[in-house]
Short mmCIF file of C-alpha atoms and ligand atoms in Angstrom, two decimals:
data_model
loop_
_atom_site.label_atom_id
_atom_site.label_comp_id
_atom_site.label_asym_id
_atom_site.label_seq_id
_atom_site.Cartn_x
_atom_site.Cartn_y
_atom_site.Cartn_z
CA MET A 292 25.36 26.33 17.45
CA SER A 293 27.33 28.85 19.48
CA ALA A 294 26.90 32.39 20.82
CA ILE A 295 29.41 34.89 19.41
CA GLU A 296 31.53 37.02 21.73
CA ARG A 297 33.14 39.21 19.09
CA CYS A 298 32.12 41.15 16.01
CA ARG A 299 32.75 38.93 13.00
CA VAL A 300 34.48 41.80 11.14
CA THR A 301 36.50 43.78 13.70
CA GLY A 302 36.73 41.37 16.64
CA SER A 303 35.27 44.03 18.97
CA THR A 304 33.55 42.67 22.09
CA ASP A 305 31.23 45.70 22.27
CA LEU A 306 28.16 43.94 20.83
CA GLN A 307 24.91 45.72 21.64
CA PRO A 308 21.75 43.50 21.39
CA PHE A 309 18.51 45.16 20.23
CA LEU A 310 16.02 42.50 19.03
CA ASP A 311 15.17 39.03 20.31
CA LEU A 312 12.88 36.90 18.12
CA GLY A 313 13.11 33.89 20.45
CA ASP A 314 14.12 30.36 19.46
CA THR A 315 13.19 29.56 15.86
CA PRO A 316 13.86 26.62 13.50
CA LEU A 317 16.18 27.08 10.51
CA ALA A 318 14.17 29.07 7.98
CA ASP A 319 14.97 26.92 4.93
CA ALA A 320 14.88 23.59 6.77
CA LEU A 321 11.50 22.53 5.38
CA VAL A 322 10.20 19.50 7.16
CA ASP A 323 9.34 16.03 5.89
CA PRO A 324 5.76 15.24 7.08
CA ASP A 325 7.09 12.04 8.72
CA ASN A 326 9.39 14.07 11.00
CA ARG A 327 8.01 14.53 14.48
CA PRO A 328 7.79 18.12 15.80
CA GLU A 329 10.05 17.32 18.77
CA ASN A 330 12.85 16.41 16.35
CA GLU A 331 12.96 19.91 14.87
CA ALA A 332 15.90 21.90 16.22
CA HIS A 333 15.34 25.51 17.32
CA PHE A 334 18.08 28.13 17.73
CA PRO A 335 18.14 31.59 19.39
CA LEU A 336 17.48 34.38 16.87
CA GLU A 337 18.74 37.70 18.20
CA LEU A 338 20.28 40.80 16.59
CA CYS A 339 23.07 43.05 17.84
CA PHE A 340 24.93 46.13 16.65
CA CYS A 341 28.72 46.66 16.69
CA PRO A 342 29.69 50.36 16.81
CA GLU A 343 33.19 49.62 15.51
CA SER A 344 32.20 47.79 12.30
CA LYS A 345 28.81 49.60 12.22
CA LEU A 346 27.40 46.19 11.40
CA VAL A 347 24.15 44.57 12.48
CA GLN A 348 24.60 40.81 12.99
CA ILE A 349 22.99 37.82 14.69
CA THR A 350 24.31 36.72 18.05
CA HIS A 351 24.37 32.94 17.44
CA ASP A 352 26.16 30.95 14.76
CA VAL A 353 24.68 27.88 13.10
CA ASP A 354 27.07 25.70 11.06
CA PRO A 355 26.85 26.86 7.39
CA GLU A 356 27.13 23.23 6.25
CA VAL A 357 23.81 22.47 8.00
CA MET A 358 22.09 25.47 6.38
CA PHE A 359 23.48 25.58 2.83
CA VAL A 360 24.33 21.97 2.04
CA ASP A 361 21.94 19.79 4.07
CA ASN A 362 18.83 22.00 4.03
CA TYR A 363 18.90 24.41 1.10
CA LEU A 364 15.99 24.39 -1.34
CA TYR A 365 16.24 27.97 -2.58
CA PHE A 366 16.51 28.16 -6.36
CA SER A 367 17.01 31.68 -7.78
CA SER A 368 15.22 30.94 -11.05
CA PHE A 369 11.64 31.02 -9.71
CA SER A 370 11.04 34.74 -10.06
CA ASP A 371 10.52 36.57 -13.36
CA GLN A 372 11.53 39.81 -11.62
CA VAL A 373 14.87 38.36 -10.51
CA ALA A 374 15.42 36.91 -14.00
CA GLN A 375 14.90 40.32 -15.64
CA HIS A 376 17.07 42.08 -13.05
CA THR A 377 19.99 39.68 -13.51
CA ARG A 378 19.82 39.70 -17.30
CA ALA A 379 20.06 43.51 -17.25
CA HIS A 380 23.02 43.32 -14.85
CA ALA A 381 24.87 40.84 -17.09
CA GLU A 382 24.27 42.99 -20.18
CA GLN A 383 25.45 46.11 -18.36
CA LEU A 384 28.65 44.38 -17.23
CA VAL A 385 29.42 42.98 -20.69
CA GLU A 386 29.04 46.41 -22.24
CA SER A 387 30.68 48.60 -19.58
CA ARG A 388 33.64 46.24 -18.99
CA GLY A 389 34.08 45.23 -22.65
CA LEU A 390 33.92 41.53 -21.71
CA GLY A 391 34.75 38.92 -24.35
CA PRO A 392 36.12 35.41 -24.92
CA ASP A 393 39.34 36.20 -23.00
CA SER A 394 37.54 37.49 -19.89
CA LEU A 395 36.54 35.55 -16.78
CA VAL A 396 33.38 36.20 -14.77
CA VAL A 397 33.18 34.44 -11.39
CA GLU A 398 29.98 34.31 -9.36
CA LEU A 399 30.04 33.41 -5.67
CA ALA A 400 26.85 31.63 -4.60
CA SER A 401 25.98 31.11 -8.24
CA ASN A 402 22.95 28.99 -7.23
CA ASP A 403 21.28 27.33 -10.24
CA GLY A 404 23.19 29.36 -12.85
CA TYR A 405 20.36 31.94 -13.13
CA LEU A 406 22.88 34.75 -13.82
CA LEU A 407 26.02 33.21 -15.33
CA ARG A 408 23.96 31.57 -18.09
CA HIS A 409 23.61 35.01 -19.71
CA PHE A 410 27.42 35.30 -20.02
CA VAL A 411 27.65 31.71 -21.30
CA GLU A 412 25.13 32.58 -24.04
CA LEU A 413 27.47 35.40 -25.13
CA GLY A 414 30.55 33.14 -25.22
CA ILE A 415 32.14 34.72 -22.12
CA PRO A 416 34.01 32.26 -19.84
CA VAL A 417 32.47 31.90 -16.38
CA LEU A 418 33.01 30.02 -13.15
CA GLY A 419 30.23 29.46 -10.62
CA ILE A 420 31.05 28.65 -7.00
CA ASP A 421 28.31 27.30 -4.75
CA PRO A 422 28.32 24.61 -2.05
CA ALA A 423 24.65 23.63 -2.50
CA PRO A 424 24.67 20.32 -4.46
CA ASP A 425 21.23 20.42 -6.17
CA GLN A 426 21.66 24.03 -7.26
CA ALA A 427 25.19 23.36 -8.58
CA ALA A 428 23.85 20.40 -10.58
CA ALA A 429 21.07 22.57 -12.05
CA ALA A 430 23.69 25.19 -13.03
CA ARG A 431 25.86 22.60 -14.80
CA GLU A 432 22.79 21.51 -16.76
CA LYS A 433 22.57 25.10 -18.03
CA GLY A 434 26.19 24.89 -19.20
CA VAL A 435 27.57 26.85 -16.22
CA PRO A 436 30.77 25.21 -14.85
CA THR A 437 30.34 25.19 -11.07
CA LEU A 438 32.67 24.36 -8.18
CA GLU A 439 30.69 22.87 -5.31
CA GLU A 440 32.61 24.59 -2.50
CA PHE A 441 32.47 27.40 0.05
CA PHE A 442 34.50 30.43 -1.08
CA GLY A 443 37.36 32.07 0.85
CA VAL A 444 41.08 32.91 0.70
CA GLU A 445 42.14 29.27 0.43
CA LEU A 446 40.00 28.56 -2.65
CA ALA A 447 40.93 31.93 -4.23
CA GLU A 448 44.65 31.11 -3.85
CA ARG A 449 44.09 27.70 -5.44
CA LEU A 450 42.35 29.30 -8.44
CA VAL A 451 45.10 31.91 -8.82
CA ALA A 452 47.71 29.12 -8.71
CA GLU A 453 45.81 27.53 -11.64
CA GLY A 454 46.31 30.80 -13.56
CA LYS A 455 42.82 32.21 -13.01
CA GLN A 456 42.13 35.92 -12.33
CA ALA A 457 38.61 37.32 -12.43
CA ASP A 458 37.73 40.38 -14.47
CA VAL A 459 34.37 40.46 -12.73
CA ILE A 460 33.34 38.89 -9.42
CA ILE A 461 29.63 38.88 -8.64
CA ALA A 462 28.25 38.11 -5.19
CA ASN A 463 24.46 38.44 -5.01
CA ASN A 464 22.57 37.74 -1.79
CA VAL A 465 25.53 35.96 -0.21
CA MET A 466 27.26 38.66 1.86
CA ALA A 467 24.73 37.98 4.58
CA HIS A 468 25.37 34.23 4.48
CA ILE A 469 29.09 33.96 5.26
CA PRO A 470 30.25 33.43 8.82
CA ASP A 471 33.69 34.97 8.15
CA PRO A 472 33.37 38.07 5.94
CA ASN A 473 37.11 38.90 6.12
CA ASP A 474 37.94 35.49 4.65
CA PHE A 475 35.28 35.91 1.95
CA VAL A 476 36.29 39.45 0.94
CA GLY A 477 39.98 38.57 1.36
CA GLY A 478 39.36 35.79 -1.19
CA MET A 479 37.78 38.32 -3.56
CA LYS A 480 40.83 40.57 -3.20
CA THR A 481 43.10 37.63 -4.12
CA LEU A 482 41.08 36.48 -7.13
CA LEU A 483 40.29 39.89 -8.68
CA ALA A 484 42.43 41.10 -11.60
CA ASP A 485 44.13 44.45 -11.02
CA ASP A 486 41.61 46.37 -13.15
CA GLY A 487 38.69 44.05 -12.29
CA VAL A 488 35.44 44.91 -10.56
CA ILE A 489 33.34 43.27 -7.85
CA THR A 490 29.58 43.76 -7.62
CA VAL A 491 27.79 42.76 -4.45
CA GLU A 492 24.02 42.84 -3.93
CA ASN A 493 22.29 42.51 -0.60
CA PRO A 494 19.07 43.75 1.04
CA TYR A 495 19.72 47.15 2.70
CA VAL A 496 19.62 47.26 6.49
CA LYS A 497 18.12 50.77 6.46
CA THR A 498 15.05 49.46 4.59
CA LEU A 499 14.82 46.49 6.94
CA ILE A 500 14.70 48.79 9.95
CA ASP A 501 12.59 51.59 8.43
CA HIS A 502 10.01 49.20 6.88
CA CYS A 503 10.03 46.80 9.80
CA GLU A 504 11.04 43.84 7.58
CA PHE A 505 11.86 41.71 10.62
CA ASP A 506 10.95 38.52 8.77
CA THR A 507 14.13 38.84 6.66
CA ILE A 508 16.07 38.03 9.84
CA TYR A 509 17.01 34.34 10.05
CA HIS A 510 20.05 32.23 10.86
CA GLU A 511 21.26 32.11 7.24
CA HIS A 512 21.61 35.88 7.46
CA TYR A 513 24.51 36.46 9.81
CA PHE A 514 24.72 40.14 8.65
CA TYR A 515 22.51 43.14 7.68
CA TRP A 516 24.71 45.50 5.65
CA SER A 517 24.81 49.28 5.24
CA CYS A 518 27.19 51.31 3.03
CA GLN A 519 29.10 52.21 6.17
CA SER A 520 29.66 48.62 7.24
CA VAL A 521 30.60 47.54 3.68
CA ASP A 522 33.05 50.47 3.68
CA VAL A 523 34.65 49.24 6.93
CA LEU A 524 34.88 45.64 5.65
CA THR A 525 36.35 46.53 2.25
CA ARG A 526 38.93 48.93 3.73
CA ARG A 527 40.09 46.26 6.18
CA ASN A 528 40.72 44.02 3.19
CA SER A 529 42.49 46.68 1.06
CA LEU A 530 39.60 47.13 -1.35
CA VAL A 531 37.57 50.26 -2.10
CA LEU A 532 33.80 50.76 -2.18
CA ASN A 533 33.51 52.93 -5.30
CA ASP A 534 29.83 53.08 -6.28
CA VAL A 535 26.35 52.10 -5.14
CA GLN A 536 22.98 51.55 -6.85
CA HIS A 537 19.57 51.13 -5.25
CA PHE A 538 16.85 48.68 -6.35
CA PRO A 539 13.88 49.54 -4.12
CA GLU A 540 11.62 46.78 -5.50
CA LEU A 541 14.10 43.89 -5.20
CA HIS A 542 13.87 41.70 -2.07
CA GLY A 543 12.24 44.59 -0.19
CA GLY A 544 15.06 47.07 -0.98
CA THR A 545 18.46 45.99 -2.32
CA LEU A 546 21.77 47.83 -2.76
CA ARG A 547 24.41 46.90 -5.33
CA TRP A 548 27.91 47.88 -4.27
CA TRP A 549 30.75 48.29 -6.82
CA ILE A 550 34.15 47.45 -5.35
CA GLY A 551 37.68 47.50 -6.80
CA HIS A 552 41.37 47.56 -5.95
CA HIS A 553 41.76 51.28 -6.73
CA GLU A 554 39.88 54.31 -5.44
CA ASP A 555 37.44 55.93 -7.88
CA ARG A 556 34.51 56.98 -5.71
CA SER A 557 31.21 58.13 -7.21
CA ASP A 558 29.05 60.94 -5.84
CA ALA A 559 26.45 58.27 -5.07
CA VAL A 560 28.74 56.47 -2.63
CA LEU A 561 29.73 59.69 -0.90
CA SER A 562 26.12 60.77 -0.55
CA TYR A 563 24.96 57.36 0.78
CA LEU A 564 27.72 57.42 3.39
CA ALA A 565 26.80 60.99 4.39
CA ASP A 566 23.06 60.19 4.52
CA GLU A 567 23.65 57.11 6.69
CA LYS A 568 25.74 59.20 9.06
CA ALA A 569 23.05 61.89 9.23
CA ALA A 570 20.37 59.24 9.91
CA GLY A 571 22.54 57.70 12.66
CA LEU A 572 23.01 54.21 11.21
CA ASP A 573 26.39 54.15 12.97
CA THR A 574 24.76 54.57 16.39
CA PHE A 575 22.85 52.14 18.60
CA GLU A 576 20.01 54.68 18.96
CA TYR A 577 18.97 54.09 15.35
CA TYR A 578 18.21 50.45 16.15
CA ALA A 579 17.10 50.81 19.75
CA ASP A 580 13.30 50.97 19.31
CA PHE A 581 13.14 48.38 16.49
CA GLY A 582 12.11 45.60 18.91
CA ARG A 583 9.12 47.63 20.11
CA ARG A 584 8.01 48.35 16.52
CA VAL A 585 8.36 44.65 15.61
CA ASP A 586 6.18 43.74 18.60
CA GLY A 587 3.52 46.12 17.25
CA VAL A 588 3.52 44.46 13.81
CA ARG A 589 3.41 40.95 15.29
CA ALA A 590 0.48 41.81 17.58
CA GLU A 591 -1.48 43.52 14.80
CA LEU A 592 -0.95 40.62 12.37
CA LYS A 593 -2.12 38.10 14.94
CA ARG A 594 -5.13 40.29 15.76
CA LEU A 595 -6.08 40.68 12.08
CA LEU A 596 -5.78 36.96 11.28
CA SER A 597 -7.62 35.93 14.47
CA GLU A 598 -10.46 38.37 13.73
CA LEU A 599 -10.84 37.08 10.16
CA ARG A 600 -10.81 33.47 11.40
CA ALA A 601 -13.42 34.31 14.05
CA GLU A 602 -15.63 35.65 11.24
CA GLY A 603 -15.28 32.23 9.57
CA ALA A 604 -12.72 33.18 6.88
CA ARG A 605 -10.18 30.62 5.68
CA ILE A 606 -6.59 31.91 5.37
CA VAL A 607 -3.56 30.36 3.63
CA GLY A 608 -0.05 31.65 2.81
CA TYR A 609 1.85 32.35 -0.45
CA GLY A 610 5.60 31.60 -0.62
CA ALA A 611 7.45 28.96 1.40
CA ALA A 612 10.16 31.61 1.68
CA ALA A 613 12.77 31.75 4.41
CA LYS A 614 11.22 35.05 5.48
CA GLY A 615 7.86 33.25 5.69
CA ALA A 616 9.33 30.82 8.21
CA THR A 617 10.52 33.69 10.43
CA LEU A 618 7.21 35.49 10.14
CA LEU A 619 5.12 32.45 11.07
CA ASN A 620 7.38 31.29 13.91
CA ALA A 621 8.21 34.67 15.44
CA THR A 622 4.53 35.65 15.36
CA GLY A 623 3.19 32.27 16.50
CA ILE A 624 0.98 31.65 13.44
CA GLY A 625 0.10 27.95 13.37
CA THR A 626 -2.21 25.92 11.14
CA ASP A 627 -5.18 27.16 13.18
CA LEU A 628 -4.71 30.60 11.56
CA VAL A 629 -2.93 29.81 8.25
CA GLU A 630 -3.93 26.37 6.93
CA TYR A 631 -1.30 25.74 4.24
CA VAL A 632 1.24 27.59 2.09
CA VAL A 633 1.59 27.52 -1.70
CA ASP A 634 4.89 27.80 -3.59
CA ARG A 635 5.79 27.13 -7.20
CA ASN A 636 9.17 25.55 -6.37
CA PRO A 637 8.46 21.79 -6.78
CA HIS A 638 11.39 20.98 -4.42
CA LYS A 639 9.39 22.63 -1.60
CA GLN A 640 5.96 21.14 -2.39
CA GLY A 641 4.96 18.18 -0.23
CA LEU A 642 7.10 19.37 2.69
CA LEU A 643 5.99 21.39 5.75
CA MET A 644 6.94 24.91 6.88
CA PRO A 645 9.54 24.59 9.66
CA GLY A 646 8.16 24.90 13.19
CA THR A 647 4.60 25.87 12.30
CA ARG A 648 4.17 22.86 9.96
CA GLN A 649 1.82 24.23 7.28
CA PRO A 650 1.85 21.82 4.28
CA ILE A 651 3.32 23.30 1.08
CA LYS A 652 1.22 22.94 -2.08
CA ASP A 653 1.26 24.05 -5.72
CA PRO A 654 -0.15 27.59 -6.27
CA SER A 655 -2.74 26.24 -8.74
CA PHE A 656 -4.54 24.80 -5.70
CA LEU A 657 -5.74 28.32 -4.74
CA VAL A 658 -8.26 28.48 -7.60
CA GLU A 659 -9.50 24.99 -6.81
CA ASP A 660 -9.71 25.36 -3.01
CA ARG A 661 -10.88 29.01 -2.91
CA PRO A 662 -9.66 30.12 0.53
CA ASP A 663 -10.84 33.65 1.47
CA TYR A 664 -7.45 35.24 2.17
CA VAL A 665 -3.83 34.65 1.23
CA LEU A 666 -1.11 35.95 3.53
CA LEU A 667 1.75 37.14 1.31
CA LEU A 668 4.75 35.53 2.95
CA ALA A 669 6.82 36.38 -0.16
CA TRP A 670 5.58 40.01 -0.04
CA ASN A 671 8.71 41.08 -1.96
CA PHE A 672 7.04 39.56 -5.04
CA GLU A 673 3.64 41.15 -4.39
CA LYS A 674 3.15 42.52 -7.90
CA GLU A 675 4.37 39.37 -9.66
CA ILE A 676 2.19 37.13 -7.50
CA LEU A 677 -0.93 39.31 -7.74
CA ASP A 678 -0.62 39.45 -11.55
CA GLN A 679 -0.15 35.69 -11.69
CA GLN A 680 -3.16 35.05 -9.40
CA SER A 681 -5.74 37.07 -11.37
CA ASP A 682 -8.08 34.04 -11.66
CA TYR A 683 -8.11 33.51 -7.90
CA ARG A 684 -8.65 37.24 -7.34
CA GLU A 685 -11.54 37.28 -9.83
CA GLN A 686 -13.16 34.54 -7.71
CA GLY A 687 -13.05 37.02 -4.80
CA GLY A 688 -9.75 35.90 -3.21
CA ARG A 689 -7.97 38.60 -1.19
CA PHE A 690 -4.31 39.16 -0.23
CA ILE A 691 -2.82 40.34 3.08
CA ARG A 692 0.62 41.99 3.19
CA PRO A 693 2.29 41.55 6.62
CA VAL A 694 4.90 44.37 6.59
CA PRO A 695 5.59 47.28 7.11
CA TRP A 696 2.12 47.12 8.71
CA PRO A 697 -0.41 44.29 8.22
CA GLU A 698 -3.11 45.19 5.71
CA VAL A 699 -5.41 43.71 3.10
CA VAL A 700 -3.85 44.94 -0.15
CA ALA A 701 -6.01 43.38 -2.88
P1 JHZ U 274 12.11 34.69 -1.69
C1 JHZ U 274 15.84 34.17 -0.26
O1 JHZ U 274 15.00 34.41 0.85
C2 JHZ U 274 16.90 33.24 0.15
P2 JHZ U 274 13.48 33.96 0.80
C3 JHZ U 274 18.19 33.87 0.49
N1 JHZ U 274 18.57 33.42 1.82
C4 JHZ U 274 18.22 35.36 0.52
O2 JHZ U 274 19.16 35.91 1.00
C5 JHZ U 274 17.08 36.15 0.03
O3 JHZ U 274 16.26 35.38 -0.82
C6 JHZ U 274 17.48 37.43 -0.63
C7 JHZ U 274 8.31 31.32 -4.40
N2 JHZ U 274 7.63 31.99 -5.49
O4 JHZ U 274 12.86 34.80 -2.98
C8 JHZ U 274 9.76 31.02 -4.68
C9 JHZ U 274 6.44 31.45 -5.94
O5 JHZ U 274 6.01 30.40 -5.45
O6 JHZ U 274 11.27 35.85 -1.32
C10 JHZ U 274 10.35 31.03 -3.26
O7 JHZ U 274 10.20 29.75 -2.67
N3 JHZ U 274 5.76 32.10 -6.91
C11 JHZ U 274 19.18 33.43 -0.52
O8 JHZ U 274 13.39 32.48 0.80
C12 JHZ U 274 9.48 32.03 -2.51
O9 JHZ U 274 8.27 32.16 -3.25
C13 JHZ U 274 6.23 33.26 -7.45
O10 JHZ U 274 5.58 33.82 -8.34
O11 JHZ U 274 12.76 34.71 1.86
C14 JHZ U 274 10.09 33.39 -2.48
O12 JHZ U 274 11.21 33.38 -1.71
C15 JHZ U 274 7.44 33.81 -6.96
C16 JHZ U 274 7.97 35.10 -7.55
C17 JHZ U 274 8.11 33.16 -5.97
O13 JHZ U 274 13.17 34.50 -0.68
#
């Protein structure tokens, strides 16, 4: 672990800190029950803003190998919403780009093959790239050829030397996870065919700030992107941000950026850039009072849970999500307030939440155990989870949503 001195995009030393969440464990490093608490490593979790790149980033680096190879249990295929979203994206790309058996679609951070499998089903050649071993193995089982490596210029040059050029490069929920964005985007530039297209999805920093989604801050997320900061990064790497789409329901508010070698800018991109400028996303002032607002949410959540506990209610959590780990640790919610957490990913069940050490169980346990309240740690899947938990709700079970402001929602 090391503190950064320079912006990871521009190299500027003018880094302006605006939120300190204290020392927290790695959000996806779920703990074996035999591990003693004192063996769990904690790292500073702090955000800063760089006026030159207009990019929000964390101030301390943790080795990506530790996060994405040794401790990564996130499988993309556990949400029906994500499955529908990605199928629609694949179909749109096949149609709009006229993809066929001579095309190549490359996905960076292809996880368990949740997206590329749709192209495989249509006979379109694909290549997945992901350093996480279990996810890469799951992808190969779906028929998705996967290179178990980190992506950057060096790998892109190797692929080009093998005669590969991508007609489409997809990078979903990975632009936050790369310690060197110039190397990553430089690799995209190298691998992309002249008339090819890159699509990048990532949660939108404006939604994070406006909706106080502070729990989506963790060490895996080095960066919190806006259209302005993507514009700076792509220009520096001789690419052009040409279009943008908004998916307000996905991961708490996601943007999809369309990037290419040649300029062909949509009205949407121009209006996003203008709106961000008008809102001041390129100034420190926009971020300055975020820490105070986060303090308000943390205090209110603790107050609400403590009051319910004092009345004798039993509370558990839903979703052993990375954001759940930040929420519990940064708010100081131990097993005295939230007893255990349920999650339908079997790789997570049987382990403990990092730091706060709630045991992780199968969601079917809710109906059996009948706790009074469930804190929605994976609040981004509120609708999907509430629909799925109708039996528990019919028994009188209630759900609490922690952000943008803690409230009992059902
Ligand atoms: P979920 C992930 O963050 C990881 P996390 C990553 N770092 C990232 O960038 C963001 O996504 C975008 C479970 N679940 O997706 C599955 C159920 O149990 O909000 C997950 O363990 N039942 C790449 O970890 C967790 O909840 C369900 O019905 O914060 C959700 O984690 C559903 C829908 C999910 O992401």
